[in-house]
mmCIF file with all atom_site columns, C-alpha atoms in Angstrom:
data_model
loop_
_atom_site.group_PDB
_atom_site.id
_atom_site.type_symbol
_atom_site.label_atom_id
_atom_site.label_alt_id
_atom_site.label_comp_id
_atom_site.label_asym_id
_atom_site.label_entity_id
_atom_site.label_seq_id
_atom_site.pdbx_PDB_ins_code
_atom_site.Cartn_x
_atom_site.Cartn_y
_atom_site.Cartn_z
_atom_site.occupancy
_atom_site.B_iso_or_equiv
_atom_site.pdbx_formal_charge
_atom_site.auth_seq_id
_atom_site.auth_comp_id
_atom_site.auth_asym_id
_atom_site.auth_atom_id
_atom_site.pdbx_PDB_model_num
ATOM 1   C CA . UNK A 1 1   ? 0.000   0.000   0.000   1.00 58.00 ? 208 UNK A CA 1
ATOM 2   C CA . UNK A 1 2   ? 0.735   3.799   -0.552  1.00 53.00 ? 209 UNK A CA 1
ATOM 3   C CA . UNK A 1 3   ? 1.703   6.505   2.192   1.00 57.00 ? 210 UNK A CA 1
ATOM 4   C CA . UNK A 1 4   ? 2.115   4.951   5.955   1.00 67.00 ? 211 UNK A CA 1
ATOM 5   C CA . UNK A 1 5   ? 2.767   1.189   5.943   1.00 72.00 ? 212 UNK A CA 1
ATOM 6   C CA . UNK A 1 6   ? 0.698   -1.522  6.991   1.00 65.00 ? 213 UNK A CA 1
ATOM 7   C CA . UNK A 1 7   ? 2.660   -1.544  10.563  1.00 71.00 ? 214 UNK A CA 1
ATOM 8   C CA . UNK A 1 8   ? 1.648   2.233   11.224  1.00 76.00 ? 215 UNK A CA 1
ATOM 9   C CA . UNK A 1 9   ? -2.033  1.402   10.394  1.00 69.00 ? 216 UNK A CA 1
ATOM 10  C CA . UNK A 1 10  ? -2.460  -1.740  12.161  1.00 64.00 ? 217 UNK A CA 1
ATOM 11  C CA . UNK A 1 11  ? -1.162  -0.161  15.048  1.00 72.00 ? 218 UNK A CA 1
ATOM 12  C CA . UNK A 1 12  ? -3.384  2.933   14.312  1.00 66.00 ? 219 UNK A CA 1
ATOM 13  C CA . UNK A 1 13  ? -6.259  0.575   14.749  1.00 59.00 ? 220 UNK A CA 1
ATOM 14  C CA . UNK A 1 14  ? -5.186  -1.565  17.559  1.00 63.00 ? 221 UNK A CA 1
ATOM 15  C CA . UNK A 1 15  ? -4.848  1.844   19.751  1.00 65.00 ? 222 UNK A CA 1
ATOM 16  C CA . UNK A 1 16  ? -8.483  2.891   18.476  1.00 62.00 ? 223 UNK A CA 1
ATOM 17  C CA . UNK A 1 17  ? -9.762  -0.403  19.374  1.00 61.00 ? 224 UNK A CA 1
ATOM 18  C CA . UNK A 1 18  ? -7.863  0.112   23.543  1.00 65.00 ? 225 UNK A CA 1
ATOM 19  C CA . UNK A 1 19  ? -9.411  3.849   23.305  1.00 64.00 ? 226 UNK A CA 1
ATOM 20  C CA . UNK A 1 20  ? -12.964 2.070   22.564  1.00 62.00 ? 227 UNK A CA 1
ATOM 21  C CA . UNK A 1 21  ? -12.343 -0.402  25.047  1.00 59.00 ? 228 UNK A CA 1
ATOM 22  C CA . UNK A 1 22  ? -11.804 1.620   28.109  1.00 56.00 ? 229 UNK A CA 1
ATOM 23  C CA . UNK A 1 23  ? -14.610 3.956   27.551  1.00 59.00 ? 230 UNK A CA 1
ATOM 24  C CA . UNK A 1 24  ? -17.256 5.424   24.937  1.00 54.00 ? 231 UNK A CA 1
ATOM 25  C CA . UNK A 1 25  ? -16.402 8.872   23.437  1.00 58.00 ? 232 UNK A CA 1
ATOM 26  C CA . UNK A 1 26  ? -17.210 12.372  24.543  1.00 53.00 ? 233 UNK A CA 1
ATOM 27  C CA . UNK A 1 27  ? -20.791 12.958  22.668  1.00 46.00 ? 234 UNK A CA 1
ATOM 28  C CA . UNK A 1 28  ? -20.205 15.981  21.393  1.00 44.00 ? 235 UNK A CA 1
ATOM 29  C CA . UNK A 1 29  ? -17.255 14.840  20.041  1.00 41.00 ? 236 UNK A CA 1
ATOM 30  C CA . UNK A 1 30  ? -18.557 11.828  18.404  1.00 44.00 ? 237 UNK A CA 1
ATOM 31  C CA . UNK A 1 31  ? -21.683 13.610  17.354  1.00 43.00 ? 238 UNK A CA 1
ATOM 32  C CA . UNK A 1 32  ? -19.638 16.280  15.185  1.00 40.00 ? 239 UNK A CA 1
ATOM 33  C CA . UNK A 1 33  ? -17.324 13.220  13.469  1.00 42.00 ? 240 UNK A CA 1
ATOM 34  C CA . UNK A 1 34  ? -20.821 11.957  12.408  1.00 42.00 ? 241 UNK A CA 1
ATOM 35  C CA . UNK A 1 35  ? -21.680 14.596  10.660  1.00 42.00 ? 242 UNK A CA 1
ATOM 36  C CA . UNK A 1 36  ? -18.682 14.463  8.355   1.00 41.00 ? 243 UNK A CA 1
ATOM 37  C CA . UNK A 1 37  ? -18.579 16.190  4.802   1.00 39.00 ? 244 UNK A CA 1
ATOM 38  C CA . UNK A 1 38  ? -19.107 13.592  2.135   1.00 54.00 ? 245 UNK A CA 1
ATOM 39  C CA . UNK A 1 39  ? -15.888 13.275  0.817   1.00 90.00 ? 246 UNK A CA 1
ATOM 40  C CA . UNK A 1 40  ? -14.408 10.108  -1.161  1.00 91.00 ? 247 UNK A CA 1
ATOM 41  C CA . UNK A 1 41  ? -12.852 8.967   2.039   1.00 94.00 ? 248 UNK A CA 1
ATOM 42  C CA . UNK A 1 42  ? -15.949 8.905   4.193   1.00 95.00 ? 249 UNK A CA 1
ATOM 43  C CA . UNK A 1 43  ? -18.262 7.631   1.008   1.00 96.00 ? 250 UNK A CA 1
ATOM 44  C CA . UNK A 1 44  ? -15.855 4.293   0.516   1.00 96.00 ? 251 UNK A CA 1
ATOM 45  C CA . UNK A 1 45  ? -15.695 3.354   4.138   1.00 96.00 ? 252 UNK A CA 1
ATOM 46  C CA . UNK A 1 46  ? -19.649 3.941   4.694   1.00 97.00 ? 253 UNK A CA 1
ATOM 47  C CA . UNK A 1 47  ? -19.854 1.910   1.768   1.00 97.00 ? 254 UNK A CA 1
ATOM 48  C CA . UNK A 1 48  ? -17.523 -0.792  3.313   1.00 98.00 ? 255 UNK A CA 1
ATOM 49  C CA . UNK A 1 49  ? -19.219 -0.683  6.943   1.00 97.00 ? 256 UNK A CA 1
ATOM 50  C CA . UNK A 1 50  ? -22.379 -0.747  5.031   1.00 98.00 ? 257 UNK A CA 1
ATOM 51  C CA . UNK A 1 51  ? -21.028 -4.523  2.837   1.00 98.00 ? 258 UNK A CA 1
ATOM 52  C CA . UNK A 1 52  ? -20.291 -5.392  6.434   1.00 97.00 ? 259 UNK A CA 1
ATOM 53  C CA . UNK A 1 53  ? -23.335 -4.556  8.449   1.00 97.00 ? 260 UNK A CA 1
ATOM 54  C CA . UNK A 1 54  ? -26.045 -3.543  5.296   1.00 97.00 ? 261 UNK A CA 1
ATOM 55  C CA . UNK A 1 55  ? -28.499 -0.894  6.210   1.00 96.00 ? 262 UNK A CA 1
ATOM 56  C CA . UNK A 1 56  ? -31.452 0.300   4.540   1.00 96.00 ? 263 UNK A CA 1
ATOM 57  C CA . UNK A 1 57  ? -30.747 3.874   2.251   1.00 96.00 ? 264 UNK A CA 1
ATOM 58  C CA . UNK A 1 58  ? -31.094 6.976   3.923   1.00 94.00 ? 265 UNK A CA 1
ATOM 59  C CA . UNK A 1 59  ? -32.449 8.517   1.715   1.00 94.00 ? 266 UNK A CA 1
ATOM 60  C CA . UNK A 1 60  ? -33.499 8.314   -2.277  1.00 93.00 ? 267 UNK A CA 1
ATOM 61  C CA . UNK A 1 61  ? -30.845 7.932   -4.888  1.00 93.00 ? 268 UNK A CA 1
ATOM 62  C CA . UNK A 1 62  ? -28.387 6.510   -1.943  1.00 95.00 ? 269 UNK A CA 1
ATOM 63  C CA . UNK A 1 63  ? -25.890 4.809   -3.761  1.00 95.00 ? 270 UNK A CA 1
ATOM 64  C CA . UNK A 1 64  ? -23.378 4.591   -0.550  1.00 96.00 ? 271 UNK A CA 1
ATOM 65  C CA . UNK A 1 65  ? -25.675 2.619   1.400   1.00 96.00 ? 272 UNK A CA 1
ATOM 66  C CA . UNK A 1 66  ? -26.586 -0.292  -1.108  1.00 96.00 ? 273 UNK A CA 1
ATOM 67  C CA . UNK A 1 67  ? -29.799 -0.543  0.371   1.00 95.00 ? 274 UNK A CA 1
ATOM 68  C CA . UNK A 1 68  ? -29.194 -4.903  0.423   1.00 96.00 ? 275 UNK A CA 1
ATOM 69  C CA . UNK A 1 69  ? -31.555 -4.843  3.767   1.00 95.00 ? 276 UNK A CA 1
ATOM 70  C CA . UNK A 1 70  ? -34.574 -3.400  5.487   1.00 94.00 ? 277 UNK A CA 1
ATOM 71  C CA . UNK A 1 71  ? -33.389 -1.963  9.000   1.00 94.00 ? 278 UNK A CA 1
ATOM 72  C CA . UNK A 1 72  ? -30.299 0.179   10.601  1.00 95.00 ? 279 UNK A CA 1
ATOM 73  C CA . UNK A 1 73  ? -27.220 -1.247  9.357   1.00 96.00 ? 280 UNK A CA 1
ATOM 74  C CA . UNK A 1 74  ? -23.534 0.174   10.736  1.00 96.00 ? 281 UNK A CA 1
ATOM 75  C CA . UNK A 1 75  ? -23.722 3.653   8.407   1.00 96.00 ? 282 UNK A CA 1
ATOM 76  C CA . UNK A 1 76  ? -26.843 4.656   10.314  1.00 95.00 ? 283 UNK A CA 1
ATOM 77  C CA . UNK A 1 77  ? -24.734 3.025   13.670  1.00 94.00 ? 284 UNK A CA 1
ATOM 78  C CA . UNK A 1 78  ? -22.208 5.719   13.306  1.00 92.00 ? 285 UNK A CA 1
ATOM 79  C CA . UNK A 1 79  ? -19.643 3.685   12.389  1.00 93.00 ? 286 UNK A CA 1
ATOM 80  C CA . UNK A 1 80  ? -17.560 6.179   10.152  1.00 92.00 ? 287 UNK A CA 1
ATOM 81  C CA . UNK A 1 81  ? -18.040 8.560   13.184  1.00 89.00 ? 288 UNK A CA 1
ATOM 82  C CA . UNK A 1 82  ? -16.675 6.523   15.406  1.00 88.00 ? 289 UNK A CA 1
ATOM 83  C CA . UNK A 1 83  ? -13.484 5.763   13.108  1.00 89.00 ? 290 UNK A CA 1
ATOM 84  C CA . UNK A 1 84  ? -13.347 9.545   12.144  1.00 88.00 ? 291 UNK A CA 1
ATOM 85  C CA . UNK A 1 85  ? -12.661 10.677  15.862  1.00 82.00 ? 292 UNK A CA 1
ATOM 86  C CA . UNK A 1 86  ? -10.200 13.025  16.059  1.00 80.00 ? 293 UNK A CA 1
ATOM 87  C CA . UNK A 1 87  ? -9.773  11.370  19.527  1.00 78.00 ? 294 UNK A CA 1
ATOM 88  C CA . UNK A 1 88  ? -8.704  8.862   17.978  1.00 76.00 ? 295 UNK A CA 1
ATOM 89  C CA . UNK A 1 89  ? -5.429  7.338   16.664  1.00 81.00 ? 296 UNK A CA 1
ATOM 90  C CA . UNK A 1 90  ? -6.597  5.991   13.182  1.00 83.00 ? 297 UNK A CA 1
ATOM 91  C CA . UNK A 1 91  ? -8.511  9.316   11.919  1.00 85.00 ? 298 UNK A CA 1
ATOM 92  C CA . UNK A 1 92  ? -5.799  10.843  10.433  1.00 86.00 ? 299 UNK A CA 1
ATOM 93  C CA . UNK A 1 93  ? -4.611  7.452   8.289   1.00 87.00 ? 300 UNK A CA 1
ATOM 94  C CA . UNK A 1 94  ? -8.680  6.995   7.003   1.00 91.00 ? 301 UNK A CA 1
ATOM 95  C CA . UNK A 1 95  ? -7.825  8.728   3.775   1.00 91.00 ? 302 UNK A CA 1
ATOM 96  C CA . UNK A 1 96  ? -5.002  5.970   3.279   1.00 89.00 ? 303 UNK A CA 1
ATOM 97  C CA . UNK A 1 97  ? -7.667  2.974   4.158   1.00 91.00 ? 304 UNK A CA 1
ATOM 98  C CA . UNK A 1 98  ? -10.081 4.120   1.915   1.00 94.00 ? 305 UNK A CA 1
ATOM 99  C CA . UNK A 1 99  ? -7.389  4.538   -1.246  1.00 91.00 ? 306 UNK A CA 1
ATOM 100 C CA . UNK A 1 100 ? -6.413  1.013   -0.492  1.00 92.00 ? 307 UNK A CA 1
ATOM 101 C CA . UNK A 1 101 ? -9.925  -0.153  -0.633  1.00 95.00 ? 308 UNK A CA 1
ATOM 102 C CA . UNK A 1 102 ? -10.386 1.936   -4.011  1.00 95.00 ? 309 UNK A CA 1
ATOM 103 C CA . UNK A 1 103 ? -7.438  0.624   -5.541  1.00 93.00 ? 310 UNK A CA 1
ATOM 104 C CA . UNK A 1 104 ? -8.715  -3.195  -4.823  1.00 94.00 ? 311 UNK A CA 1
ATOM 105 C CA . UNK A 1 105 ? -11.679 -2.304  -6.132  1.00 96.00 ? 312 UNK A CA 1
ATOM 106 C CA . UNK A 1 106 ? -10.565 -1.137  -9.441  1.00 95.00 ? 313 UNK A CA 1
ATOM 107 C CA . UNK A 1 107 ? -8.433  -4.009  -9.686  1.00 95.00 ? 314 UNK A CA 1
ATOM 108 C CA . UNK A 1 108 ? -11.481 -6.275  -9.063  1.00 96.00 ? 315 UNK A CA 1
ATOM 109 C CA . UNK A 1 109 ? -13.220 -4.038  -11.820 1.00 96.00 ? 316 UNK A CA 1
ATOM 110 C CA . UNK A 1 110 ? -10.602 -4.055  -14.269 1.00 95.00 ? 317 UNK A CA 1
ATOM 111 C CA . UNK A 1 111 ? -10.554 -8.193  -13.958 1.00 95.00 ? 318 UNK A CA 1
ATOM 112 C CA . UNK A 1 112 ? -13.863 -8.264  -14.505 1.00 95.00 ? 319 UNK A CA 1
ATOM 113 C CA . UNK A 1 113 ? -14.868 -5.518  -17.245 1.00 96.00 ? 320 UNK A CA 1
ATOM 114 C CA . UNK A 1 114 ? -16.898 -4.132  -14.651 1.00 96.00 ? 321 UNK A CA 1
ATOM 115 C CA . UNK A 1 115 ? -17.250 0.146   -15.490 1.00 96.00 ? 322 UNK A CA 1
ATOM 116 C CA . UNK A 1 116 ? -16.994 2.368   -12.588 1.00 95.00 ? 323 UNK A CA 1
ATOM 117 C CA . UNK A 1 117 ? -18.680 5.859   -12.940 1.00 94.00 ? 324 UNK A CA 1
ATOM 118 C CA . UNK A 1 118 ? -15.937 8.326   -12.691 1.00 92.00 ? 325 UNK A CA 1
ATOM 119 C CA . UNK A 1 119 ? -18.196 10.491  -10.271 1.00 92.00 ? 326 UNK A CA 1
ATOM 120 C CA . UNK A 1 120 ? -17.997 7.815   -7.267  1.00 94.00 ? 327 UNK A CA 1
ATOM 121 C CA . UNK A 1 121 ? -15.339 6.307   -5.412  1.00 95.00 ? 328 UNK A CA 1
ATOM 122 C CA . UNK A 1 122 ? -14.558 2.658   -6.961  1.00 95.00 ? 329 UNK A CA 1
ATOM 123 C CA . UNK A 1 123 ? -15.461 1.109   -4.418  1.00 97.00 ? 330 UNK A CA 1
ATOM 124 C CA . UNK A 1 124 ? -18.860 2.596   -4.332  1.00 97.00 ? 331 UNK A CA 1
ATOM 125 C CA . UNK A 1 125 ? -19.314 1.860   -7.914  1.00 97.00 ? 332 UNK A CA 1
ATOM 126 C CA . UNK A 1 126 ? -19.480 -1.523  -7.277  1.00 98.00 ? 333 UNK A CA 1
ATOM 127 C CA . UNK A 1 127 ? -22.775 -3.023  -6.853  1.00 97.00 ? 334 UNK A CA 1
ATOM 128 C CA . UNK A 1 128 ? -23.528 -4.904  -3.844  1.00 98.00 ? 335 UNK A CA 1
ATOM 129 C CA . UNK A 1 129 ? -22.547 -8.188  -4.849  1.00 98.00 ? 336 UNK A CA 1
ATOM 130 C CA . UNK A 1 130 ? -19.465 -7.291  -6.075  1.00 98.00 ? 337 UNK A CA 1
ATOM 131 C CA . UNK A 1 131 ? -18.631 -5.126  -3.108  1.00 98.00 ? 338 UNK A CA 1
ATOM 132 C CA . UNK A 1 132 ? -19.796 -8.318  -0.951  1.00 98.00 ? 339 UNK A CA 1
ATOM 133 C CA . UNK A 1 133 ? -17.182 -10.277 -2.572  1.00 97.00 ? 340 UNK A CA 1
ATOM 134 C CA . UNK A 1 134 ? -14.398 -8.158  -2.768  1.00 98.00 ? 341 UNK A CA 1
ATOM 135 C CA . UNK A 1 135 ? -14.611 -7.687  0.575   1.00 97.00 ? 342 UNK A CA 1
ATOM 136 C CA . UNK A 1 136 ? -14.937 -11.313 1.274   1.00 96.00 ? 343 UNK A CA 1
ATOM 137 C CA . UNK A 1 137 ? -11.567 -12.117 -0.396  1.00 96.00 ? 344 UNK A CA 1
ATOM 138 C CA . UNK A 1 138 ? -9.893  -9.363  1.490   1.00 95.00 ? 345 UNK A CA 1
ATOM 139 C CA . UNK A 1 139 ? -10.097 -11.742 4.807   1.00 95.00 ? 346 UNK A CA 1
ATOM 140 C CA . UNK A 1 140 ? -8.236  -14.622 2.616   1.00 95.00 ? 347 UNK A CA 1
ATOM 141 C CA . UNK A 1 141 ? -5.376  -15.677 5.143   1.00 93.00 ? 348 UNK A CA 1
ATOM 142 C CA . UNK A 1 142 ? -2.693  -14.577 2.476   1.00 92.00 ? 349 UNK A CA 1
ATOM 143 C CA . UNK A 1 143 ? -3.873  -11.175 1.731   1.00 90.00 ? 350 UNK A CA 1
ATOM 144 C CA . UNK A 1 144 ? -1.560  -9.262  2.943   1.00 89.00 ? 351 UNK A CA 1
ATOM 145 C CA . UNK A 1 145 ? -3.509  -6.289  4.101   1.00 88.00 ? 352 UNK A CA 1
ATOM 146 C CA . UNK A 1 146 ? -6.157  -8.779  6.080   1.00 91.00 ? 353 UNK A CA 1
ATOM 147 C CA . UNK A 1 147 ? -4.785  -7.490  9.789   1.00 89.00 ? 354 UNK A CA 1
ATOM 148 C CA . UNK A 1 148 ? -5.861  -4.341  8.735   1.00 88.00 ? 355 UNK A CA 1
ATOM 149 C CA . UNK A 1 149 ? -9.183  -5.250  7.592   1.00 93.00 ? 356 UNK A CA 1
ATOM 150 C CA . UNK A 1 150 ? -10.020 -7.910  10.870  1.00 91.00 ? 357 UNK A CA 1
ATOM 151 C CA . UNK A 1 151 ? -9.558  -4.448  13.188  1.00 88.00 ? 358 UNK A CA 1
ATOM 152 C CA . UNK A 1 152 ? -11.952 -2.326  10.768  1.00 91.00 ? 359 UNK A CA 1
ATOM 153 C CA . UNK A 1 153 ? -14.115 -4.785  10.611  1.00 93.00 ? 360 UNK A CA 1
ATOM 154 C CA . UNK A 1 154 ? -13.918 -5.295  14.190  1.00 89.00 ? 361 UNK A CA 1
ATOM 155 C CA . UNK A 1 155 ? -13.640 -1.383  14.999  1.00 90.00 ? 362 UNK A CA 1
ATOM 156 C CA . UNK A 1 156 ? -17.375 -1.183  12.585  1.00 94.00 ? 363 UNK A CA 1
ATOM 157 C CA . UNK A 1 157 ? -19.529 -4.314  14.602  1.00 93.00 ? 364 UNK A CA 1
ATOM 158 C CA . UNK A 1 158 ? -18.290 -1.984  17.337  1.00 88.00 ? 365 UNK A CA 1
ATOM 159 C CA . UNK A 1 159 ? -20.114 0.507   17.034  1.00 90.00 ? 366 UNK A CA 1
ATOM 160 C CA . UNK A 1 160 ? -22.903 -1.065  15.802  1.00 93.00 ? 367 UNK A CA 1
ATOM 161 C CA . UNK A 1 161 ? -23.598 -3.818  18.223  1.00 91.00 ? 368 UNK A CA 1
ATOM 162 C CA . UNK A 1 162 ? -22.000 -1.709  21.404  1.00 87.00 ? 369 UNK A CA 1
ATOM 163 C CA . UNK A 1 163 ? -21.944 1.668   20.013  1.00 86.00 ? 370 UNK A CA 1
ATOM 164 C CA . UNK A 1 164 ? -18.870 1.721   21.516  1.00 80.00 ? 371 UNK A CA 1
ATOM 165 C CA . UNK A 1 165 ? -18.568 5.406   20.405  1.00 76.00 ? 372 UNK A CA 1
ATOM 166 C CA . UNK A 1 166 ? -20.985 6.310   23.442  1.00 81.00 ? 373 UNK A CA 1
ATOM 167 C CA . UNK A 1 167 ? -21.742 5.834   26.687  1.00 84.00 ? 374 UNK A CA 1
ATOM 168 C CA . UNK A 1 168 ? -24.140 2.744   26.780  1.00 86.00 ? 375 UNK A CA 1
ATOM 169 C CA . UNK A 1 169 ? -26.895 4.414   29.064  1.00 89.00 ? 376 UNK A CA 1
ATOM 170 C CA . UNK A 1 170 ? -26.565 7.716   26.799  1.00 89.00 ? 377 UNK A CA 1
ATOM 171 C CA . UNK A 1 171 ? -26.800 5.671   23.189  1.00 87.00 ? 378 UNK A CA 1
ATOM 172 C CA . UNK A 1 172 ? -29.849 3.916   24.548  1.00 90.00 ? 379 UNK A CA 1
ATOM 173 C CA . UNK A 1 173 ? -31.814 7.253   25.255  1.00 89.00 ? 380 UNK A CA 1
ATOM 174 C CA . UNK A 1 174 ? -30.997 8.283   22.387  1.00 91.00 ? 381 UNK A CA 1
ATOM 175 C CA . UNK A 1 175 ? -32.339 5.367   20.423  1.00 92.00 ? 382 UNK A CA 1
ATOM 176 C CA . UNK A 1 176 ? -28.747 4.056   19.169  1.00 91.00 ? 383 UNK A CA 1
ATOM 177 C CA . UNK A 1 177 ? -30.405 1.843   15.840  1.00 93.00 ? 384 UNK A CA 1
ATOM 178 C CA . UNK A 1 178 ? -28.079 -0.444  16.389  1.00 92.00 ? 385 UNK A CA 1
ATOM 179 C CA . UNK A 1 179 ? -28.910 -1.422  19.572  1.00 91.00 ? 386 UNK A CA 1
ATOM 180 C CA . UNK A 1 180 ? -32.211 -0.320  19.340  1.00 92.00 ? 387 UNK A CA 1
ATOM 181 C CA . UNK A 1 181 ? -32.538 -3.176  16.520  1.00 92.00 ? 388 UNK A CA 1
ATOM 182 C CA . UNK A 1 182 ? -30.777 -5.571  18.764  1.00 92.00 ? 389 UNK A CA 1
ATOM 183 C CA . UNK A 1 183 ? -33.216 -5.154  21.290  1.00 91.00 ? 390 UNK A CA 1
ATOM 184 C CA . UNK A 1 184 ? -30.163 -4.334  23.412  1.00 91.00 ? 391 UNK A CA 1
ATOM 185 C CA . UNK A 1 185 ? -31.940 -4.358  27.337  1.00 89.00 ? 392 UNK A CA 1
ATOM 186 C CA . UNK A 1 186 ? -32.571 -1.170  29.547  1.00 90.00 ? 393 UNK A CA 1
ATOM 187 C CA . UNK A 1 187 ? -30.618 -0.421  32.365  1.00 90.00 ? 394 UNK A CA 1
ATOM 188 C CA . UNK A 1 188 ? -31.869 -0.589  36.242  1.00 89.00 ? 395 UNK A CA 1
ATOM 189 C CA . UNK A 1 189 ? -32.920 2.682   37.337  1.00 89.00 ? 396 UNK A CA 1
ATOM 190 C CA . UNK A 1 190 ? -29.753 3.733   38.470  1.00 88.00 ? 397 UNK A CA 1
ATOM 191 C CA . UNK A 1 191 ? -28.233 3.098   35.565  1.00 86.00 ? 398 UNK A CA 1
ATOM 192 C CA . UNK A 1 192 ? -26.428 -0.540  35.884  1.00 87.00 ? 399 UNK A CA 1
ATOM 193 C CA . UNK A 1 193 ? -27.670 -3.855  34.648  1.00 86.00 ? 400 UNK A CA 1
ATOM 194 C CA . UNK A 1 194 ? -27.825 -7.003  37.127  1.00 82.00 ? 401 UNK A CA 1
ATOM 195 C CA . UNK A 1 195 ? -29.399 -9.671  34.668  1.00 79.00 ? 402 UNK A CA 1
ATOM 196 C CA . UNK A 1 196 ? -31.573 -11.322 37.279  1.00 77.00 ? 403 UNK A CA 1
ATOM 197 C CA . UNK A 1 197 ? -32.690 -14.102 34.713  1.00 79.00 ? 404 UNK A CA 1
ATOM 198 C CA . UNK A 1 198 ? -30.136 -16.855 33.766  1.00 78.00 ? 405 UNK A CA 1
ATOM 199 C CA . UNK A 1 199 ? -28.896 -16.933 30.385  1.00 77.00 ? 406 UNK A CA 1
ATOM 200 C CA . UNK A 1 200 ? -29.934 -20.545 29.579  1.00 83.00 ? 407 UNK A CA 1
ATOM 201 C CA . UNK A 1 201 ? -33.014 -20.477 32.373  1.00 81.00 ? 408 UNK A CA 1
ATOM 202 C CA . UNK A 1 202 ? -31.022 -22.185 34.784  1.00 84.00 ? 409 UNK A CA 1
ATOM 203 C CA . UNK A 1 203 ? -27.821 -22.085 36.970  1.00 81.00 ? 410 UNK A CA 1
ATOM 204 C CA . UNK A 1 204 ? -25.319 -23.976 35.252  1.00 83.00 ? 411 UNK A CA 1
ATOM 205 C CA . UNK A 1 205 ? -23.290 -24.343 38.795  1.00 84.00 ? 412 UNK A CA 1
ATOM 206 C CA . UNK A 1 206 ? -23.277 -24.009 42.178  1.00 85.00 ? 413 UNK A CA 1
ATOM 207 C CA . UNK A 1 207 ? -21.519 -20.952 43.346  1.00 83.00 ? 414 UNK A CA 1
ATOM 208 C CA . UNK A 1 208 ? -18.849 -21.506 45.543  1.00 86.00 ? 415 UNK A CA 1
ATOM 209 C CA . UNK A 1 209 ? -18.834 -20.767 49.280  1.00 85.00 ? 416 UNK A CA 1
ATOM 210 C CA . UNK A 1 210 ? -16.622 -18.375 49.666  1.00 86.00 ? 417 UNK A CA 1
ATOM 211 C CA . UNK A 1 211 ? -18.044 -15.981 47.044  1.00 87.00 ? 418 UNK A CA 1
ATOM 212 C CA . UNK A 1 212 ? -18.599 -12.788 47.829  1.00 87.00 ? 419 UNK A CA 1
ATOM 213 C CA . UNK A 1 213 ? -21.929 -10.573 47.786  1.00 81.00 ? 420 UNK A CA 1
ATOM 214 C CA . UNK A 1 214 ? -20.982 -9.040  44.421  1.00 79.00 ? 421 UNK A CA 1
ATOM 215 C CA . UNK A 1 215 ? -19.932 -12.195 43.049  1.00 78.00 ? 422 UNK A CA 1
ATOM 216 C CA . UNK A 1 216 ? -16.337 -12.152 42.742  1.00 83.00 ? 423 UNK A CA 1
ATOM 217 C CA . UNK A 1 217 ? -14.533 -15.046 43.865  1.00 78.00 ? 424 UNK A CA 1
ATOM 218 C CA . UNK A 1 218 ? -13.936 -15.515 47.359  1.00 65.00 ? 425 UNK A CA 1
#
C-alpha cells in the first residue's frame, strides 16, 4: 500500500480499538465526526461498513448505502463517526484505508470488465454483490492487508452492536439503531444492569462458598 505502511495502520487501529475499550467517546465529540462532509474517504468506508453490516438507504438515490436490507445497518450506527474521531489514533490514516480499498476495487473491476462511474469512489461503484465479494476475499489468510481489515471490521460491529462510540446508558436514550434493533436491554434505574434471569433459564453451577456478595470469587 501507498503513504504509511501496513505496521503504522495496524497499530493505528489496535490503539483505536484500547481507546474504545476503556470507555465510549465524549458525545459531542462523536456527534460532530458523524456529521462528516461527504468526501471520497468517508463515502468508501460507509460503503464498506455498510457490505459489512447492510443498512437500509437513507435517503433516495443513496448509492453509498446499497440498500441490500430493510433496517439500521452500521452507516446509520455511526460507524464512520466513530473511526473519524479526532480522539482517535486511526482518523488521520482513514484517507489511506479508503485509497487502499479503491485501488482493490478497481483491480477487481478491471478483472472483470466491470465500469466504474468516474463520479464515485470505486469502491462505491461496485454493486452490492461485487462489493460483498471483494470484501470477502480481502479476509483470505494470504492477503496481505487482512490485519488491517479484521480491526476495521472489528472497529465497525463496534459501534454497531456496542456503540462503543458512546456511553451505553446515553446511546440507549438516544435510540442508538443499532442497539435499538438488537433489542439491546434497559438499564436498572440507576443506571447498571444485574441480569436477574439466567442466560440458559437455569444455573449452570453451584456458586462456591466463599463468594462474595458481588460475586467475585472468594
Amino acid at each position: 500500500m501507498t503513504g504509511p505502511d501496513r505496521r503504522s495502520v495496524l497499530k493505528a487501529l489496535v490503539a483505536t480499538l484500547a481507546a474504545l475499550s476503556v470507555g465510549g467517546l465524549d458525545s459531542p465529540v462523536a456527534a460532530a465526526a458523524a456529521t462528516a462532509s461527504e468526501s471520497w474517504t468517508t463515502q468508501t468506508l460507509e460503503a464498506f461498513a455498510d457490505t459489512l453490516i447492510p443498512g437500509q438507504r437513507r435517503f433516495p438515490g443513496d448509492v453509498v448505502v446499497a440498500g441490500a436490507v430493510t433496517g439500521p445497518g452500521a452507516v446509520q450506527a455511526g460507524a464512520v463517526g466513530l473511526l473519524a474521531s479526532p480522539e482517535l489514533p486511526v482518523a488521520p490514516l482513514l484517507p489511506a484505508i479508503a485509497a487502499l480499498l479503491d485501488a482493490r476495487a478497481v483491480a477487481y473491476a478491471a478483472l472483470r470488465l466491470i465500469w466504474l462511474p468516474p463520479t464515485r469512489p470505486p469502491f462505491v461503484g461496485l454493486s452490492f454483490a461485487d462489493r460483498t465479494a471483494l470484501v470477502g476475499g480481502l479476509f483470505d489468510p494470504d492477503d496481505l492487508d487482512r490485519p488491517i481489515w479484521q480491526v476495521m471490521s472489528l472497529l465497525v460491529g463496534l459501534a454497531f452492536d456496542t456503540a462503543g462510540q458512546q456511553d451505553t446508558v446515553e446511546a440507549l436514550g438516544q435510540g442508538h439503531p443499532g442497539l435499538a434493533w438488537l433489542r439491546f436491554p434497559e438499564p436498572d434505574p440507576d443506571g447498571l444492569w444485574r441480569f436477574p434471569d439466567f442466560s440458559y433459564g437455569r444455573p449452570l453451577a453451584v456458586p462456591h462458598p466463599n463468594t462474595t456478595a458481588s460475586g467475585s470469587p472468594a
